[in-house]
Amino acid sequence: MAWLNVAAIVDATDAEGPGTRTAIWVQGCLKRCPSCCNPDFLKLEPASVIAVKKLKKKIESNKKHFGIEGITLLGGEPVLQAPGLSELAEFAQRIGLSVMLFTGYKLEELKESQFNGIDKLLRHVDIVVDGEFESDIIEQNRNWVGSENQNFHYLSEKYDEAIEPIKEGVITEWRIDPEGVVSANGIPFIVKV
Ligand code: SF4
């Protein structure tokens, strides 16, 4: 059975890709971009280790209850967990959802890489946003990306460049859970305060 080491999940967000989406941040990244917006998610250590089977049920439930358009995979570095994420991405597409992936690696680099499961993951992703975060060139004009060097790649016919320009979309969301914990996600971060 496949498992994923998950740092955070937001069941329904309008701030992490086109439409309403379930966003999944995985734990662990080998890069250390200065001013990384999710420093707590970098260490390669167990966070919430969850069976992919359970995440599939969650996604299916979120589709039913929130009408999500897709899932977004972020981190941390998702490609380090490509085997489990590819299974999840394949399932999401099978039930009619789109898949968006944020990675600190360039797409060309990934295609030539030896990351276990990367080919399957890329076969089940509709949009890749690639490249390290560069805090001295913060992105001002495009949705969802952190810095100007990062690029969108459309791996299916589902979306195109029309989704990129910032119009009036949600950029950051704040929420309070039943225990009173406040959290935020969107450009360019997810935090708990
Ligand atoms: S690749 Fe992403 S998660 Fe990793 S250090 Fe850079 S900004 Fe942070």
PDB file of C-alpha atoms and ligand atoms in Angstrom:
ATOM      1  CA  MET A   1       0.000   0.000   0.000  1.00  0.00           C
ATOM      2  CA  ALA A   2       1.302   3.482  -0.873  1.00  0.00           C
ATOM      3  CA  TRP A   3       1.704   6.157   1.776  1.00  0.00           C
ATOM      4  CA  LEU A   4       2.378   9.882   1.674  1.00  0.00           C
ATOM      5  CA  ASN A   5       4.162  12.077   4.190  1.00  0.00           C
ATOM      6  CA  VAL A   6       1.820  15.057   4.320  1.00  0.00           C
ATOM      7  CA  ALA A   7       2.538  18.444   5.900  1.00  0.00           C
ATOM      8  CA  ALA A   8      -0.887  20.044   5.414  1.00  0.00           C
ATOM      9  CA  ILE A   9      -4.170  19.667   3.562  1.00  0.00           C
ATOM     10  CA  VAL A  10      -6.853  22.224   2.735  1.00  0.00           C
ATOM     11  CA  ASP A  11     -10.002  20.476   1.551  1.00  0.00           C
ATOM     12  CA  ALA A  12     -11.363  23.339  -0.548  1.00  0.00           C
ATOM     13  CA  THR A  13      -9.393  26.431  -1.507  1.00  0.00           C
ATOM     14  CA  ASP A  14      -9.733  29.026  -4.267  1.00  0.00           C
ATOM     15  CA  ALA A  15      -6.148  30.222  -3.821  1.00  0.00           C
ATOM     16  CA  GLU A  16      -4.035  27.337  -5.131  1.00  0.00           C
ATOM     17  CA  GLY A  17      -4.895  26.993  -8.800  1.00  0.00           C
ATOM     18  CA  PRO A  18      -7.898  27.361 -11.101  1.00  0.00           C
ATOM     19  CA  GLY A  19     -11.301  26.914  -9.489  1.00  0.00           C
ATOM     20  CA  THR A  20     -11.879  25.350  -6.105  1.00  0.00           C
ATOM     21  CA  ARG A  21      -9.276  22.704  -5.297  1.00  0.00           C
ATOM     22  CA  THR A  22      -8.054  20.355  -2.608  1.00  0.00           C
ATOM     23  CA  ALA A  23      -4.469  21.381  -1.846  1.00  0.00           C
ATOM     24  CA  ILE A  24      -1.987  18.875  -0.442  1.00  0.00           C
ATOM     25  CA  TRP A  25       1.408  20.039   0.870  1.00  0.00           C
ATOM     26  CA  VAL A  26       3.874  17.199   1.280  1.00  0.00           C
ATOM     27  CA  GLN A  27       6.679  17.158   3.832  1.00  0.00           C
ATOM     28  CA  GLY A  28      10.341  17.323   2.805  1.00  0.00           C
ATOM     29  CA  CYS A  29      12.449  19.199   0.258  1.00  0.00           C
ATOM     30  CA  LEU A  30      16.128  18.938  -0.666  1.00  0.00           C
ATOM     31  CA  LYS A  31      16.376  22.558  -1.803  1.00  0.00           C
ATOM     32  CA  ARG A  32      16.857  25.556   0.458  1.00  0.00           C
ATOM     33  CA  CYS A  33      15.616  28.565  -1.500  1.00  0.00           C
ATOM     34  CA  PRO A  34      16.313  31.737   0.518  1.00  0.00           C
ATOM     35  CA  SER A  35      13.038  33.016   2.032  1.00  0.00           C
ATOM     36  CA  CYS A  36      11.231  29.758   1.257  1.00  0.00           C
ATOM     37  CA  CYS A  37       7.632  30.414   2.247  1.00  0.00           C
ATOM     38  CA  ASN A  38       7.134  27.027   3.899  1.00  0.00           C
ATOM     39  CA  PRO A  39      10.278  26.435   5.997  1.00  0.00           C
ATOM     40  CA  ASP A  40       8.470  24.030   8.329  1.00  0.00           C
ATOM     41  CA  PHE A  41       7.874  21.696   5.389  1.00  0.00           C
ATOM     42  CA  LEU A  42      11.526  21.257   4.379  1.00  0.00           C
ATOM     43  CA  LYS A  43      12.900  18.679   6.807  1.00  0.00           C
ATOM     44  CA  LEU A  44      12.829  15.081   5.628  1.00  0.00           C
ATOM     45  CA  GLU A  45      10.993  13.832   8.697  1.00  0.00           C
ATOM     46  CA  PRO A  46       7.631  12.209   9.306  1.00  0.00           C
ATOM     47  CA  ALA A  47       4.755  14.692   9.489  1.00  0.00           C
ATOM     48  CA  SER A  48       1.336  13.097   8.921  1.00  0.00           C
ATOM     49  CA  VAL A  49       1.911   9.783   7.219  1.00  0.00           C
ATOM     50  CA  ILE A  50      -1.343   8.964   5.437  1.00  0.00           C
ATOM     51  CA  ALA A  51      -2.336   6.031   3.219  1.00  0.00           C
ATOM     52  CA  VAL A  52      -3.015   7.049  -0.382  1.00  0.00           C
ATOM     53  CA  LYS A  53      -6.227   5.048  -0.148  1.00  0.00           C
ATOM     54  CA  LYS A  54      -7.446   7.381   2.606  1.00  0.00           C
ATOM     55  CA  LEU A  55      -6.496  10.466   0.586  1.00  0.00           C
ATOM     56  CA  LYS A  56      -8.436   9.142  -2.394  1.00  0.00           C
ATOM     57  CA  LYS A  57     -11.534   8.900  -0.204  1.00  0.00           C
ATOM     58  CA  LYS A  58     -10.972  12.458   1.005  1.00  0.00           C
ATOM     59  CA  ILE A  59     -10.668  13.759  -2.557  1.00  0.00           C
ATOM     60  CA  GLU A  60     -13.786  11.916  -3.627  1.00  0.00           C
ATOM     61  CA  SER A  61     -15.649  13.346  -0.644  1.00  0.00           C
ATOM     62  CA  ASN A  62     -14.365  16.862  -1.398  1.00  0.00           C
ATOM     63  CA  LYS A  63     -15.598  16.523  -4.965  1.00  0.00           C
ATOM     64  CA  LYS A  64     -19.026  15.597  -3.675  1.00  0.00           C
ATOM     65  CA  HIS A  65     -19.261  18.188  -0.877  1.00  0.00           C
ATOM     66  CA  PHE A  66     -17.299  21.152  -2.234  1.00  0.00           C
ATOM     67  CA  GLY A  67     -17.522  20.551  -5.984  1.00  0.00           C
ATOM     68  CA  ILE A  68     -13.759  20.774  -6.346  1.00  0.00           C
ATOM     69  CA  GLU A  69     -12.371  21.191  -9.856  1.00  0.00           C
ATOM     70  CA  GLY A  70      -9.079  19.530  -9.073  1.00  0.00           C
ATOM     71  CA  ILE A  71      -6.232  18.879  -6.695  1.00  0.00           C
ATOM     72  CA  THR A  72      -3.011  20.829  -6.253  1.00  0.00           C
ATOM     73  CA  LEU A  73       0.217  19.204  -5.055  1.00  0.00           C
ATOM     74  CA  LEU A  74       2.720  21.447  -3.283  1.00  0.00           C
ATOM     75  CA  GLY A  75       5.380  21.217  -0.620  1.00  0.00           C
ATOM     76  CA  GLY A  76       7.952  20.716   0.429  1.00  0.00           C
ATOM     77  CA  GLU A  77       8.859  19.008  -2.797  1.00  0.00           C
ATOM     78  CA  PRO A  78       6.144  16.802  -4.307  1.00  0.00           C
ATOM     79  CA  VAL A  79       8.420  15.000  -6.781  1.00  0.00           C
ATOM     80  CA  LEU A  80      10.270  13.377  -3.867  1.00  0.00           C
ATOM     81  CA  GLN A  81       7.039  11.458  -3.246  1.00  0.00           C
ATOM     82  CA  ALA A  82       6.172  10.790  -6.872  1.00  0.00           C
ATOM     83  CA  PRO A  83       5.154   7.115  -6.477  1.00  0.00           C
ATOM     84  CA  GLY A  84       2.358   7.881  -3.993  1.00  0.00           C
ATOM     85  CA  LEU A  85       1.373  11.159  -5.623  1.00  0.00           C
ATOM     86  CA  SER A  86       1.187   9.583  -9.077  1.00  0.00           C
ATOM     87  CA  GLU A  87      -1.319   7.080  -7.724  1.00  0.00           C
ATOM     88  CA  LEU A  88      -3.333   9.919  -6.235  1.00  0.00           C
ATOM     89  CA  ALA A  89      -3.090  12.022  -9.405  1.00  0.00           C
ATOM     90  CA  GLU A  90      -4.176   9.118 -11.588  1.00  0.00           C
ATOM     91  CA  PHE A  91      -7.195   8.600  -9.349  1.00  0.00           C
ATOM     92  CA  ALA A  92      -8.071  12.307  -9.383  1.00  0.00           C
ATOM     93  CA  GLN A  93      -8.046  12.428 -13.186  1.00  0.00           C
ATOM     94  CA  ARG A  94     -10.048   9.206 -13.371  1.00  0.00           C
ATOM     95  CA  ILE A  95     -12.889  10.822 -11.395  1.00  0.00           C
ATOM     96  CA  GLY A  96     -12.811  13.921 -13.605  1.00  0.00           C
ATOM     97  CA  LEU A  97     -10.569  16.244 -11.610  1.00  0.00           C
ATOM     98  CA  SER A  98      -7.557  18.197 -12.820  1.00  0.00           C
ATOM     99  CA  VAL A  99      -4.112  17.980 -11.230  1.00  0.00           C
ATOM    100  CA  MET A 100      -1.718  20.883 -10.678  1.00  0.00           C
ATOM    101  CA  LEU A 101       1.850  20.385  -9.451  1.00  0.00           C
ATOM    102  CA  PHE A 102       4.261  22.932  -7.958  1.00  0.00           C
ATOM    103  CA  THR A 103       7.903  21.856  -7.998  1.00  0.00           C
ATOM    104  CA  GLY A 104      11.225  23.532  -7.279  1.00  0.00           C
ATOM    105  CA  TYR A 105      12.828  21.601 -10.175  1.00  0.00           C
ATOM    106  CA  LYS A 106      12.599  22.648 -13.822  1.00  0.00           C
ATOM    107  CA  LEU A 107      10.338  20.436 -15.909  1.00  0.00           C
ATOM    108  CA  GLU A 108      13.167  19.520 -18.304  1.00  0.00           C
ATOM    109  CA  GLU A 109      15.288  18.529 -15.317  1.00  0.00           C
ATOM    110  CA  LEU A 110      12.485  16.298 -14.050  1.00  0.00           C
ATOM    111  CA  LYS A 111      12.078  14.574 -17.409  1.00  0.00           C
ATOM    112  CA  GLU A 112      15.756  13.592 -17.301  1.00  0.00           C
ATOM    113  CA  SER A 113      15.808  12.826 -13.581  1.00  0.00           C
ATOM    114  CA  GLN A 114      15.908   9.468 -11.836  1.00  0.00           C
ATOM    115  CA  PHE A 115      13.194  10.392  -9.331  1.00  0.00           C
ATOM    116  CA  ASN A 116      11.258   7.223  -8.656  1.00  0.00           C
ATOM    117  CA  GLY A 117       7.772   7.448 -10.183  1.00  0.00           C
ATOM    118  CA  ILE A 118       8.290  10.798 -11.908  1.00  0.00           C
ATOM    119  CA  ASP A 119       7.223   9.605 -15.384  1.00  0.00           C
ATOM    120  CA  LYS A 120       3.908   8.327 -14.093  1.00  0.00           C
ATOM    121  CA  LEU A 121       3.335  11.473 -12.068  1.00  0.00           C
ATOM    122  CA  LEU A 122       3.927  13.731 -15.093  1.00  0.00           C
ATOM    123  CA  ARG A 123       1.534  11.590 -17.139  1.00  0.00           C
ATOM    124  CA  HIS A 124      -1.214  12.443 -14.653  1.00  0.00           C
ATOM    125  CA  VAL A 125      -0.611  16.161 -14.195  1.00  0.00           C
ATOM    126  CA  ASP A 126      -2.391  18.891 -16.186  1.00  0.00           C
ATOM    127  CA  ILE A 127      -0.362  21.907 -15.053  1.00  0.00           C
ATOM    128  CA  VAL A 128       3.199  22.087 -13.751  1.00  0.00           C
ATOM    129  CA  VAL A 129       4.577  25.261 -12.179  1.00  0.00           C
ATOM    130  CA  ASP A 130       8.320  24.813 -11.988  1.00  0.00           C
ATOM    131  CA  GLY A 131      11.462  26.433 -10.626  1.00  0.00           C
ATOM    132  CA  GLU A 132      12.928  27.510  -7.323  1.00  0.00           C
ATOM    133  CA  PHE A 133      11.476  30.450  -5.418  1.00  0.00           C
ATOM    134  CA  GLU A 134      13.567  33.607  -5.875  1.00  0.00           C
ATOM    135  CA  SER A 135      12.634  36.204  -3.301  1.00  0.00           C
ATOM    136  CA  ASP A 136      14.284  39.139  -5.130  1.00  0.00           C
ATOM    137  CA  ILE A 137      11.939  38.804  -8.115  1.00  0.00           C
ATOM    138  CA  ILE A 138       8.545  38.340  -6.476  1.00  0.00           C
ATOM    139  CA  GLU A 139       5.792  37.713  -9.027  1.00  0.00           C
ATOM    140  CA  GLN A 140       3.231  40.520  -9.294  1.00  0.00           C
ATOM    141  CA  ASN A 141       1.246  39.671 -12.395  1.00  0.00           C
ATOM    142  CA  ARG A 142       0.478  35.979 -12.501  1.00  0.00           C
ATOM    143  CA  ASN A 143      -1.753  33.877 -10.308  1.00  0.00           C
ATOM    144  CA  TRP A 144      -0.375  31.410  -7.749  1.00  0.00           C
ATOM    145  CA  VAL A 145       3.346  31.598  -8.547  1.00  0.00           C
ATOM    146  CA  GLY A 146       5.847  33.019  -6.064  1.00  0.00           C
ATOM    147  CA  SER A 147       8.561  34.460  -8.312  1.00  0.00           C
ATOM    148  CA  GLU A 148       9.023  35.659 -11.897  1.00  0.00           C
ATOM    149  CA  ASN A 149      11.403  32.848 -12.899  1.00  0.00           C
ATOM    150  CA  GLN A 150       8.766  30.180 -12.286  1.00  0.00           C
ATOM    151  CA  ASN A 151       6.833  28.965 -15.318  1.00  0.00           C
ATOM    152  CA  PHE A 152       3.563  27.262 -16.167  1.00  0.00           C
ATOM    153  CA  HIS A 153       3.608  24.163 -18.359  1.00  0.00           C
ATOM    154  CA  TYR A 154       0.401  22.717 -19.754  1.00  0.00           C
ATOM    155  CA  LEU A 155       0.697  18.949 -20.079  1.00  0.00           C
ATOM    156  CA  SER A 156      -2.896  18.379 -21.208  1.00  0.00           C
ATOM    157  CA  GLU A 157      -5.543  20.291 -23.148  1.00  0.00           C
ATOM    158  CA  LYS A 158      -7.482  21.113 -19.995  1.00  0.00           C
ATOM    159  CA  TYR A 159      -5.999  24.583 -19.354  1.00  0.00           C
ATOM    160  CA  ASP A 160      -3.927  27.207 -21.115  1.00  0.00           C
ATOM    161  CA  GLU A 161      -2.257  30.590 -20.511  1.00  0.00           C
ATOM    162  CA  ALA A 162      -5.639  32.266 -19.993  1.00  0.00           C
ATOM    163  CA  ILE A 163      -5.554  31.160 -16.345  1.00  0.00           C
ATOM    164  CA  GLU A 164      -2.325  33.004 -15.558  1.00  0.00           C
ATOM    165  CA  PRO A 165      -3.009  36.770 -15.401  1.00  0.00           C
ATOM    166  CA  ILE A 166      -4.194  38.046 -12.031  1.00  0.00           C
ATOM    167  CA  LYS A 167      -7.671  39.477 -12.483  1.00  0.00           C
ATOM    168  CA  GLU A 168      -9.788  39.601  -9.387  1.00  0.00           C
ATOM    169  CA  GLY A 169      -9.189  36.107  -8.063  1.00  0.00           C
ATOM    170  CA  VAL A 170      -8.564  35.176  -4.478  1.00  0.00           C
ATOM    171  CA  ILE A 171      -4.878  35.358  -3.603  1.00  0.00           C
ATOM    172  CA  THR A 172      -4.818  34.555   0.113  1.00  0.00           C
ATOM    173  CA  GLU A 173      -7.370  32.807   2.312  1.00  0.00           C
ATOM    174  CA  TRP A 174      -7.647  32.773   6.079  1.00  0.00           C
ATOM    175  CA  ARG A 175      -9.610  30.221   8.061  1.00  0.00           C
ATOM    176  CA  ILE A 176     -10.338  29.354  11.684  1.00  0.00           C
ATOM    177  CA  ASP A 177     -10.839  25.697  12.605  1.00  0.00           C
ATOM    178  CA  PRO A 178     -13.273  24.481  15.318  1.00  0.00           C
ATOM    179  CA  GLU A 179     -10.421  24.591  17.895  1.00  0.00           C
ATOM    180  CA  GLY A 180      -9.773  28.250  17.114  1.00  0.00           C
ATOM    181  CA  VAL A 181      -6.525  27.643  15.199  1.00  0.00           C
ATOM    182  CA  VAL A 182      -6.087  30.314  12.507  1.00  0.00           C
ATOM    183  CA  SER A 183      -4.358  29.338   9.269  1.00  0.00           C
ATOM    184  CA  ALA A 184      -3.753  30.962   5.895  1.00  0.00           C
ATOM    185  CA  ASN A 185      -2.843  29.784   2.430  1.00  0.00           C
ATOM    186  CA  GLY A 186      -2.394  31.290  -1.009  1.00  0.00           C
ATOM    187  CA  ILE A 187       0.360  33.513  -2.325  1.00  0.00           C
ATOM    188  CA  PRO A 188       2.872  32.507  -1.389  1.00  0.00           C
ATOM    189  CA  PHE A 189       2.413  30.464   1.708  1.00  0.00           C
ATOM    190  CA  ILE A 190       0.547  28.279   4.115  1.00  0.00           C
ATOM    191  CA  VAL A 191       0.915  29.206   7.769  1.00  0.00           C
ATOM    192  CA  LYS A 192      -0.624  28.366  11.114  1.00  0.00           C
ATOM    193  CA  VAL A 193      -0.682  31.124  13.723  1.00  0.00           C
TER     194      VAL A 193
HETATM  195  S1  SF4 B   1      11.768  24.268  -3.682  1.00  0.00           S
HETATM  196 FE1  SF4 B   1       9.959  25.183  -2.734  1.00  0.00          FE
HETATM  197  S2  SF4 B   1       9.719  24.142  -0.757  1.00  0.00           S
HETATM  198 FE2  SF4 B   1      11.795  23.693  -1.490  1.00  0.00          FE
HETATM  199  S3  SF4 B   1      13.088  25.273  -0.530  1.00  0.00           S
HETATM  200 FE3  SF4 B   1      12.488  26.046  -2.549  1.00  0.00          FE
HETATM  201  S4  SF4 B   1      10.609  27.270  -2.177  1.00  0.00           S
HETATM  202 FE4  SF4 B   1      10.956  25.966  -0.371  1.00  0.00          FE
END
